[in-house]
PDB file of C-alpha atoms and ligand atoms in Angstrom:
ATOM      1  CA  MET A   1      96.778 102.643 118.950  1.00  0.00           C
ATOM      2  CA  ALA A   2      99.163  99.725 118.922  1.00  0.00           C
ATOM      3  CA  HIS A   3     102.439 100.170 117.117  1.00  0.00           C
ATOM      4  CA  GLY A   4     104.118  96.875 117.878  1.00  0.00           C
ATOM      5  CA  ASP A   5     105.455  94.914 114.952  1.00  0.00           C
ATOM      6  CA  ASP A   6     102.585  92.493 114.875  1.00  0.00           C
ATOM      7  CA  THR A   7      99.792  94.233 116.675  1.00  0.00           C
ATOM      8  CA  TYR A   8      97.465  96.590 114.912  1.00  0.00           C
ATOM      9  CA  ASN A   9      93.900  97.627 114.648  1.00  0.00           C
ATOM     10  CA  LEU A  10      93.233  98.597 111.097  1.00  0.00           C
ATOM     11  CA  LYS A  11      89.901 100.146 111.886  1.00  0.00           C
ATOM     12  CA  GLU A  12      91.586 102.514 114.289  1.00  0.00           C
ATOM     13  CA  VAL A  13      94.236 103.277 111.663  1.00  0.00           C
ATOM     14  CA  LEU A  14      91.661 104.329 109.156  1.00  0.00           C
ATOM     15  CA  VAL A  15      89.738 106.310 111.762  1.00  0.00           C
ATOM     16  CA  THR A  16      93.027 108.093 112.524  1.00  0.00           C
ATOM     17  CA  PHE A  17      93.193 109.243 108.910  1.00  0.00           C
ATOM     18  CA  LYS A  18      89.680 110.619 109.395  1.00  0.00           C
ATOM     19  CA  SER A  19      90.912 112.793 112.241  1.00  0.00           C
ATOM     20  CA  CYS A  20      93.643 114.416 110.110  1.00  0.00           C
ATOM     21  CA  LEU A  21      91.659 117.441 109.029  1.00  0.00           C
ATOM     22  CA  ASN A  22      91.128 120.478 111.200  1.00  0.00           C
ATOM     23  CA  ASP A  23      88.254 122.912 110.717  1.00  0.00           C
ATOM     24  CA  LYS A  24      90.330 124.960 108.257  1.00  0.00           C
ATOM     25  CA  GLN A  25      90.749 121.868 106.071  1.00  0.00           C
ATOM     26  CA  GLU A  26      94.417 121.684 106.971  1.00  0.00           C
ATOM     27  CA  ILE A  27      96.099 118.317 107.427  1.00  0.00           C
ATOM     28  CA  LEU A  28      97.384 117.689 110.927  1.00  0.00           C
ATOM     29  CA  MET A  29     100.828 116.114 110.912  1.00  0.00           C
ATOM     30  CA  ASP A  30     100.518 113.972 114.042  1.00  0.00           C
ATOM     31  CA  PRO A  31      97.460 111.914 113.100  1.00  0.00           C
ATOM     32  CA  TYR A  32      98.806 111.709 109.523  1.00  0.00           C
ATOM     33  CA  LEU A  33     101.985 110.081 110.832  1.00  0.00           C
ATOM     34  CA  GLU A  34      99.993 107.925 113.283  1.00  0.00           C
ATOM     35  CA  GLY A  35      97.960 106.630 110.349  1.00  0.00           C
ATOM     36  CA  TRP A  36     101.131 105.659 108.500  1.00  0.00           C
ATOM     37  CA  LYS A  37     102.555 103.970 111.590  1.00  0.00           C
ATOM     38  CA  GLY A  38      99.451 101.835 111.857  1.00  0.00           C
ATOM     39  CA  LEU A  39      99.709 100.839 108.195  1.00  0.00           C
ATOM     40  CA  VAL A  40     103.340  99.873 108.705  1.00  0.00           C
ATOM     41  CA  SER A  41     102.334  97.688 111.675  1.00  0.00           C
ATOM     42  CA  PHE A  42      99.858  95.934 109.404  1.00  0.00           C
ATOM     43  CA  LEU A  43     102.465  95.584 106.680  1.00  0.00           C
ATOM     44  CA  ASN A  44     104.840  93.989 109.178  1.00  0.00           C
ATOM     45  CA  THR A  45     102.356  91.155 109.684  1.00  0.00           C
ATOM     46  CA  MET A  46     102.643  90.251 105.995  1.00  0.00           C
ATOM     47  CA  GLY A  47     106.105  88.874 106.249  1.00  0.00           C
ATOM     48  CA  ALA A  48     109.754  89.785 105.867  1.00  0.00           C
ATOM     49  CA  ILE A  49     109.374  90.099 102.112  1.00  0.00           C
ATOM     50  CA  PHE A  50     107.902  93.557 102.739  1.00  0.00           C
ATOM     51  CA  SER A  51     110.583  94.711 105.157  1.00  0.00           C
ATOM     52  CA  PHE A  52     112.326  96.837 102.498  1.00  0.00           C
ATOM     53  CA  VAL A  53     109.055  98.732 102.137  1.00  0.00           C
ATOM     54  CA  SER A  54     108.400  99.153 105.848  1.00  0.00           C
ATOM     55  CA  LYS A  55     112.011 100.239 106.496  1.00  0.00           C
ATOM     56  CA  ASP A  56     111.656 103.051 103.986  1.00  0.00           C
ATOM     57  CA  ALA A  57     108.272 104.102 105.386  1.00  0.00           C
ATOM     58  CA  VAL A  58     109.614 104.003 108.959  1.00  0.00           C
ATOM     59  CA  SER A  59     112.611 106.151 108.080  1.00  0.00           C
ATOM     60  CA  LYS A  60     110.360 108.741 106.453  1.00  0.00           C
ATOM     61  CA  ILE A  61     107.974 108.767 109.421  1.00  0.00           C
ATOM     62  CA  GLN A  62     111.021 109.181 111.690  1.00  0.00           C
ATOM     63  CA  ILE A  63     112.267 112.205 109.723  1.00  0.00           C
ATOM     64  CA  MET A  64     108.901 113.866 110.235  1.00  0.00           C
ATOM     65  CA  GLU A  65     108.670 112.901 113.916  1.00  0.00           C
ATOM     66  CA  ASP A  66     112.102 114.441 114.443  1.00  0.00           C
ATOM     67  CA  PHE A  67     110.792 117.731 113.037  1.00  0.00           C
ATOM     68  CA  ARG A  68     107.798 117.421 115.360  1.00  0.00           C
ATOM     69  CA  SER A  69     110.036 117.111 118.400  1.00  0.00           C
ATOM     70  CA  SER A  70     112.539 119.791 117.346  1.00  0.00           C
ATOM     71  CA  ASP A  71     112.596 123.472 118.292  1.00  0.00           C
ATOM     72  CA  GLN A  72     110.756 124.137 115.040  1.00  0.00           C
ATOM     73  CA  LYS A  73     107.924 121.745 115.912  1.00  0.00           C
ATOM     74  CA  ASP A  74     105.149 124.337 115.692  1.00  0.00           C
ATOM     75  CA  HIS A  75     105.968 124.942 112.031  1.00  0.00           C
ATOM     76  CA  TYR A  76     105.297 121.261 111.388  1.00  0.00           C
ATOM     77  CA  GLU A  77     101.876 121.115 112.995  1.00  0.00           C
ATOM     78  CA  THR A  78     100.105 120.896 109.648  1.00  0.00           C
ATOM     79  CA  LEU A  79     101.233 120.078 106.116  1.00  0.00           C
ATOM     80  CA  GLN A  80     100.253 123.615 105.156  1.00  0.00           C
ATOM     81  CA  SER A  81     102.373 125.258 107.867  1.00  0.00           C
ATOM     82  CA  MET A  82     105.313 122.998 106.959  1.00  0.00           C
ATOM     83  CA  VAL A  83     105.158 123.983 103.273  1.00  0.00           C
ATOM     84  CA  SER A  84     104.985 127.668 104.040  1.00  0.00           C
ATOM     85  CA  TYR A  85     107.756 127.531 106.673  1.00  0.00           C
ATOM     86  CA  GLU A  86     110.187 125.465 104.599  1.00  0.00           C
ATOM     87  CA  LEU A  87     109.621 127.479 101.422  1.00  0.00           C
ATOM     88  CA  LYS A  88     109.865 130.846 103.142  1.00  0.00           C
ATOM     89  CA  ASN A  89     113.162 129.838 104.726  1.00  0.00           C
ATOM     90  CA  GLY A  90     114.668 128.139 101.678  1.00  0.00           C
ATOM     91  CA  LEU A  91     114.780 124.737 103.389  1.00  0.00           C
ATOM     92  CA  VAL A  92     113.771 122.674 100.331  1.00  0.00           C
ATOM     93  CA  ASP A  93     115.959 121.422  97.478  1.00  0.00           C
ATOM     94  CA  LEU A  94     113.714 122.395  94.579  1.00  0.00           C
ATOM     95  CA  LYS A  95     115.663 121.262  91.503  1.00  0.00           C
ATOM     96  CA  LYS A  96     118.263 118.748  92.606  1.00  0.00           C
ATOM     97  CA  THR A  97     119.281 117.147  95.855  1.00  0.00           C
ATOM     98  CA  GLY A  98     121.678 119.415  97.705  1.00  0.00           C
ATOM     99  CA  VAL A  99     121.725 120.830 101.195  1.00  0.00           C
ATOM    100  CA  TYR A 100     118.284 119.586 102.282  1.00  0.00           C
ATOM    101  CA  PRO A 101     117.948 115.958 101.152  1.00  0.00           C
ATOM    102  CA  THR A 102     115.466 115.223 103.941  1.00  0.00           C
ATOM    103  CA  SER A 103     113.220 118.270 103.909  1.00  0.00           C
ATOM    104  CA  GLY A 104     109.715 117.826 105.250  1.00  0.00           C
ATOM    105  CA  CYS A 105     108.267 118.745 101.850  1.00  0.00           C
ATOM    106  CA  ARG A 106     110.119 116.035  99.887  1.00  0.00           C
ATOM    107  CA  THR A 107     109.597 113.439 102.625  1.00  0.00           C
ATOM    108  CA  ILE A 108     105.834 114.018 102.793  1.00  0.00           C
ATOM    109  CA  LEU A 109     105.714 113.977  98.972  1.00  0.00           C
ATOM    110  CA  ARG A 110     106.970 110.355  99.038  1.00  0.00           C
ATOM    111  CA  LEU A 111     104.289 109.361 101.557  1.00  0.00           C
ATOM    112  CA  HIS A 112     101.699 111.329  99.613  1.00  0.00           C
ATOM    113  CA  ARG A 113     102.475 109.369  96.443  1.00  0.00           C
ATOM    114  CA  ALA A 114     102.186 106.156  98.447  1.00  0.00           C
ATOM    115  CA  LEU A 115      98.797 107.320  99.740  1.00  0.00           C
ATOM    116  CA  HIS A 116      97.602 107.438  96.138  1.00  0.00           C
ATOM    117  CA  TRP A 117      98.628 103.816  95.737  1.00  0.00           C
ATOM    118  CA  LEU A 118      96.774 102.984  98.980  1.00  0.00           C
ATOM    119  CA  GLN A 119      93.655 104.747  97.778  1.00  0.00           C
ATOM    120  CA  LEU A 120      93.618 102.842  94.466  1.00  0.00           C
ATOM    121  CA  PHE A 121      94.424  99.529  96.137  1.00  0.00           C
ATOM    122  CA  LEU A 122      91.750  99.827  98.830  1.00  0.00           C
ATOM    123  CA  GLU A 123      89.182 100.914  96.289  1.00  0.00           C
ATOM    124  CA  SER A 124      89.916  97.918  94.087  1.00  0.00           C
ATOM    125  CA  LEU A 125      89.927  95.603  97.089  1.00  0.00           C
ATOM    126  CA  ARG A 126      86.551  96.959  98.120  1.00  0.00           C
ATOM    127  CA  THR A 127      84.913  96.647  94.703  1.00  0.00           C
ATOM    128  CA  SER A 128      86.481  93.344  93.624  1.00  0.00           C
ATOM    129  CA  ASN A 129      84.878  89.948  94.118  1.00  0.00           C
ATOM    130  CA  SER A 130      85.959  86.653  95.635  1.00  0.00           C
ATOM    131  CA  GLU A 131      87.547  85.585  92.331  1.00  0.00           C
ATOM    132  CA  SER A 132      89.912  88.564  92.290  1.00  0.00           C
ATOM    133  CA  ARG A 133      93.574  88.098  93.113  1.00  0.00           C
ATOM    134  CA  THR A 134      94.927  90.516  95.698  1.00  0.00           C
ATOM    135  CA  SER A 135      98.367  90.412  94.126  1.00  0.00           C
ATOM    136  CA  LEU A 136      97.013  91.529  90.757  1.00  0.00           C
ATOM    137  CA  LEU A 137      94.886  94.269  92.330  1.00  0.00           C
ATOM    138  CA  CYS A 138      97.968  95.458  94.148  1.00  0.00           C
ATOM    139  CA  ILE A 139     100.184  95.357  91.045  1.00  0.00           C
ATOM    140  CA  ASP A 140      97.593  97.273  89.001  1.00  0.00           C
ATOM    141  CA  SER A 141      97.210  99.997  91.620  1.00  0.00           C
ATOM    142  CA  TYR A 142     100.980 100.205  92.055  1.00  0.00           C
ATOM    143  CA  ASN A 143     101.568 100.487  88.297  1.00  0.00           C
ATOM    144  CA  ALA A 144      98.948 103.221  88.061  1.00  0.00           C
ATOM    145  CA  SER A 145     100.586 105.297  90.799  1.00  0.00           C
ATOM    146  CA  LEU A 146     103.789 104.786  92.769  1.00  0.00           C
ATOM    147  CA  ALA A 147     105.610 102.734  90.134  1.00  0.00           C
ATOM    148  CA  ASN A 148     105.932 105.867  87.987  1.00  0.00           C
ATOM    149  CA  TYR A 149     108.367 107.281  90.553  1.00  0.00           C
ATOM    150  CA  HIS A 150     110.407 104.148  91.207  1.00  0.00           C
ATOM    151  CA  PRO A 151     113.445 102.861  89.337  1.00  0.00           C
ATOM    152  CA  TRP A 152     113.331  99.453  87.667  1.00  0.00           C
ATOM    153  CA  ILE A 153     114.955  97.586  90.538  1.00  0.00           C
ATOM    154  CA  ILE A 154     112.381  98.750  93.106  1.00  0.00           C
ATOM    155  CA  ARG A 155     109.503  98.077  90.734  1.00  0.00           C
ATOM    156  CA  LYS A 156     110.838  94.557  90.289  1.00  0.00           C
ATOM    157  CA  ALA A 157     111.237  93.943  94.041  1.00  0.00           C
ATOM    158  CA  ALA A 158     107.798  95.414  94.786  1.00  0.00           C
ATOM    159  CA  THR A 159     106.110  93.321  92.098  1.00  0.00           C
ATOM    160  CA  MET A 160     107.756  90.145  93.403  1.00  0.00           C
ATOM    161  CA  ALA A 161     106.637  90.950  96.940  1.00  0.00           C
ATOM    162  CA  PHE A 162     103.063  91.568  95.780  1.00  0.00           C
ATOM    163  CA  TYR A 163     102.877  87.991  94.499  1.00  0.00           C
ATOM    164  CA  ALA A 164     103.319  86.884  98.125  1.00  0.00           C
ATOM    165  CA  LEU A 165     100.086  88.587  99.194  1.00  0.00           C
ATOM    166  CA  PRO A 166      97.361  86.247 100.447  1.00  0.00           C
ATOM    167  CA  ALA A 167      94.075  85.668  98.630  1.00  0.00           C
ATOM    168  CA  ARG A 168      91.445  88.395  98.897  1.00  0.00           C
ATOM    169  CA  GLU A 169      89.348  86.666 101.580  1.00  0.00           C
ATOM    170  CA  THR A 170      92.384  85.911 103.748  1.00  0.00           C
ATOM    171  CA  PHE A 171      93.628  89.448 103.258  1.00  0.00           C
ATOM    172  CA  LEU A 172      90.280  90.883 104.375  1.00  0.00           C
ATOM    173  CA  GLU A 173      90.186  88.497 107.343  1.00  0.00           C
ATOM    174  CA  ASN A 174      93.731  89.534 108.278  1.00  0.00           C
ATOM    175  CA  MET A 175      92.454  93.066 108.650  1.00  0.00           C
ATOM    176  CA  LYS A 176      90.739  91.790 111.809  1.00  0.00           C
ATOM    177  CA  VAL A 177      87.711  94.014 111.566  1.00  0.00           C
ATOM    178  CA  GLY A 178      85.125  91.245 111.575  1.00  0.00           C
ATOM    179  CA  THR A 179      83.589  89.340 108.692  1.00  0.00           C
ATOM    180  CA  ILE A 180      84.609  89.893 105.075  1.00  0.00           C
ATOM    181  CA  GLU A 181      81.453  91.969 104.565  1.00  0.00           C
ATOM    182  CA  GLU A 182      82.322  94.109 107.581  1.00  0.00           C
ATOM    183  CA  ALA A 183      85.874  94.591 106.328  1.00  0.00           C
ATOM    184  CA  VAL A 184      84.563  95.702 102.929  1.00  0.00           C
ATOM    185  CA  ALA A 185      82.093  98.083 104.601  1.00  0.00           C
ATOM    186  CA  MET A 186      84.907  99.542 106.699  1.00  0.00           C
ATOM    187  CA  LEU A 187      86.947 100.235 103.561  1.00  0.00           C
ATOM    188  CA  GLY A 188      83.955 102.080 102.133  1.00  0.00           C
ATOM    189  CA  GLU A 189      83.751 104.209 105.262  1.00  0.00           C
ATOM    190  CA  ALA A 190      87.458 104.945 105.421  1.00  0.00           C
ATOM    191  CA  LEU A 191      88.126 105.731 101.780  1.00  0.00           C
ATOM    192  CA  PRO A 192      86.479 109.171 101.555  1.00  0.00           C
ATOM    193  CA  SER A 193      88.840 110.626 104.171  1.00  0.00           C
ATOM    194  CA  ILE A 194      91.891 109.102 102.502  1.00  0.00           C
ATOM    195  CA  VAL A 195      90.744 110.574  99.192  1.00  0.00           C
ATOM    196  CA  GLN A 196      90.169 113.940 100.837  1.00  0.00           C
ATOM    197  CA  ILE A 197      93.619 113.973 102.426  1.00  0.00           C
ATOM    198  CA  TYR A 198      95.170 112.984  99.125  1.00  0.00           C
ATOM    199  CA  ASP A 199      93.273 115.680  97.185  1.00  0.00           C
ATOM    200  CA  ILE A 200      94.081 118.475  99.637  1.00  0.00           C
ATOM    201  CA  THR A 201      97.778 117.557  99.692  1.00  0.00           C
ATOM    202  CA  GLN A 202      97.874 117.270  95.912  1.00  0.00           C
ATOM    203  CA  ALA A 203      96.336 120.751  95.537  1.00  0.00           C
ATOM    204  CA  LEU A 204      98.736 122.209  98.120  1.00  0.00           C
ATOM    205  CA  TYR A 205     101.786 120.738  96.381  1.00  0.00           C
ATOM    206  CA  ALA A 206     100.524 121.726  92.927  1.00  0.00           C
ATOM    207  CA  GLN A 207      99.912 125.290  94.085  1.00  0.00           C
ATOM    208  CA  HIS A 208     103.547 125.573  95.218  1.00  0.00           C
ATOM    209  CA  ASN A 209     105.062 123.587  92.334  1.00  0.00           C
ATOM    210  CA  LEU A 210     106.307 120.895  94.680  1.00  0.00           C
ATOM    211  CA  LEU A 211     105.089 117.784  92.894  1.00  0.00           C
ATOM    212  CA  ASP A 212     108.478 116.890  91.393  1.00  0.00           C
ATOM    213  CA  LEU A 213     110.802 117.500  94.328  1.00  0.00           C
ATOM    214  CA  PRO A 214     114.035 115.494  93.972  1.00  0.00           C
TER     215      PRO A 214
HETATM  216  C1  1Q0 B   1      99.694  95.244 100.940  1.00  0.00           C
HETATM  217  C2  1Q0 B   1     101.061  95.360 100.384  1.00  0.00           C
HETATM  218  C3  1Q0 B   1     101.680  96.631 100.621  1.00  0.00           C
HETATM  219  C4  1Q0 B   1     102.823  96.902  99.755  1.00  0.00           C
HETATM  220  C5  1Q0 B   1     103.328  98.307  99.817  1.00  0.00           C
HETATM  221  C6  1Q0 B   1     103.246  99.025  98.505  1.00  0.00           C
HETATM  222  C7  1Q0 B   1     104.251 100.055  98.291  1.00  0.00           C
HETATM  223  C8  1Q0 B   1     105.431  99.542  97.521  1.00  0.00           C
HETATM  224  C9  1Q0 B   1     106.519 100.530  97.571  1.00  0.00           C
HETATM  225  C10 1Q0 B   1     107.847  99.915  97.471  1.00  0.00           C
HETATM  226  C11 1Q0 B   1     108.968 100.899  97.647  1.00  0.00           C
HETATM  227  C12 1Q0 B   1     109.780 100.764  98.893  1.00  0.00           C
HETATM  228  C13 1Q0 B   1     111.246 100.928  98.724  1.00  0.00           C
HETATM  229  C14 1Q0 B   1     111.767 102.304  98.787  1.00  0.00           C
HETATM  230  C15 1Q0 B   1     111.404 103.228  97.912  1.00  0.00           C
HETATM  231  C16 1Q0 B   1     111.941 104.617  97.947  1.00  0.00           C
HETATM  232  O1  1Q0 B   1     112.987 104.736  97.005  1.00  0.00           O
HETATM  233  C17 1Q0 B   1     110.805 105.555  97.617  1.00  0.00           C
HETATM  234  C18 1Q0 B   1     111.284 106.964  97.313  1.00  0.00           C
HETATM  235  O2  1Q0 B   1     111.938 107.507  98.416  1.00  0.00           O
HETATM  236  P1  1Q0 B   1     113.362 108.209  98.195  1.00  0.00           P
HETATM  237  O3  1Q0 B   1     113.746 108.724  99.541  1.00  0.00           O
HETATM  238  O4  1Q0 B   1     114.286 107.119  97.686  1.00  0.00           O
HETATM  239  O5  1Q0 B   1     113.147 109.279  97.167  1.00  0.00           O
HETATM  240  N1  1Q0 B   1     109.900 105.571  98.733  1.00  0.00           N
HETATM  241  C19 1Q0 B   1     108.572 105.565  98.550  1.00  0.00           C
HETATM  242  O6  1Q0 B   1     108.067 105.584  97.448  1.00  0.00           O
HETATM  243  C20 1Q0 B   1     107.700 105.532  99.800  1.00  0.00           C
HETATM  244  C21 1Q0 B   1     107.071 104.193  99.920  1.00  0.00           C
HETATM  245  C22 1Q0 B   1     106.267 104.110 101.169  1.00  0.00           C
HETATM  246  C23 1Q0 B   1     105.437 102.870 101.175  1.00  0.00           C
HETATM  247  C24 1Q0 B   1     104.628 102.789 102.406  1.00  0.00           C
HETATM  248  C25 1Q0 B   1     103.787 101.561 102.465  1.00  0.00           C
HETATM  249  C26 1Q0 B   1     103.185 101.441 103.797  1.00  0.00           C
HETATM  250  C27 1Q0 B   1     102.371 100.221 104.000  1.00  0.00           C
HETATM  251  C28 1Q0 B   1     101.221 100.005 103.669  1.00  0.00           C
HETATM  252  C29 1Q0 B   1     100.459  98.802 103.984  1.00  0.00           C
HETATM  253  C30 1Q0 B   1      99.139  98.949 103.493  1.00  0.00           C
HETATM  254  C31 1Q0 B   1      98.263  97.836 103.776  1.00  0.00           C
HETATM  255  C32 1Q0 B   1      97.012  98.001 103.037  1.00  0.00           C
HETATM  256  C33 1Q0 B   1      95.886  97.347 103.603  1.00  0.00           C
HETATM  257  C34 1Q0 B   1      95.078  98.227 104.413  1.00  0.00           C
HETATM  258  C35 1Q0 B   1      93.713  97.767 104.441  1.00  0.00           C
HETATM  259  C36 1Q0 B   1      92.853  98.722 105.139  1.00  0.00           C
END
C-alpha cells in the first residue's frame, strides 16, 4: 500500500481494515495501523487545512508502531493482548494522566473514537444523494461522535476545516475507485468490517472499564 503524502488507494485501505480480524475475532494491530495510515494519506490530499488532524493521527500511529518494534512487541500483536498486558502490568493511567500518558490503551481509544466518526461519515456519504453537502454530512457525524470528546477550540477548528471539503461527487471521485456508483458500492462493501472492528473494540474496552481513559 502506498503511504506517500499524496498517493493512496482507498480501496486497498478499506480492504486492509477487512483483514484486521483473526479467526479468534481478535483485532490485529498491524493491519489496523496500516488502515489508519492509508486514511491519513487520503486526508493529506485534502489540503493543509487538515494537517492538524493528520499530525495528531500520525503521532498516535507512531506511538503504536514504536510498541510494535519494541522488546514488548508480541504483547501488542492484537488489541486484546495489548489490553491484557498493559492492565496486568499497571501500564495504564486509569483515572488521571500520570506516569503513562501514552499507553497503548489510551492511544488506541482515541483512534477507536475516530473510527466511530468514520463509520457514521461513510454511512451517510453512502446513503446520501447528489444534493447532499459533504461538509454537513461530516459535521453531523462528527457532532454525533468525536466532538463529544474534544474541547471547544478543536471542535471549532474541525468544523471550519469540514467546510473546505469538496462536494459529494468530487469527494467520491477523489476516492479514485472508479465511477461515483462504484465508489458508493465500495463503501457498502467496506463498512461492515469497520463496524465489526468498532463493535469488538467497544466491547473489549467496556468489559475492562477503559472507555474514559484520560
Ligand atoms: C474527510 C475529512 C476528515 C476529517 C477528520 C475528522 C476528524 C476530526 C478530528 C479533529 C481532531 C484533531 C486534533 C487533535 C485532537 C486530539 O486532541 C484528540 C485527542 O487526543 P489526545 O491525545 O489529545 O487525548 N485526538 C483524536 O481525537 C484523534 C483524531 C484522529 C483523527 C484521524 C482522522 C484520520 C483521517 C481520516 C480521513 C478519512 C477520510 C474519509 C474518507 C474515506 C472514504 C472511504
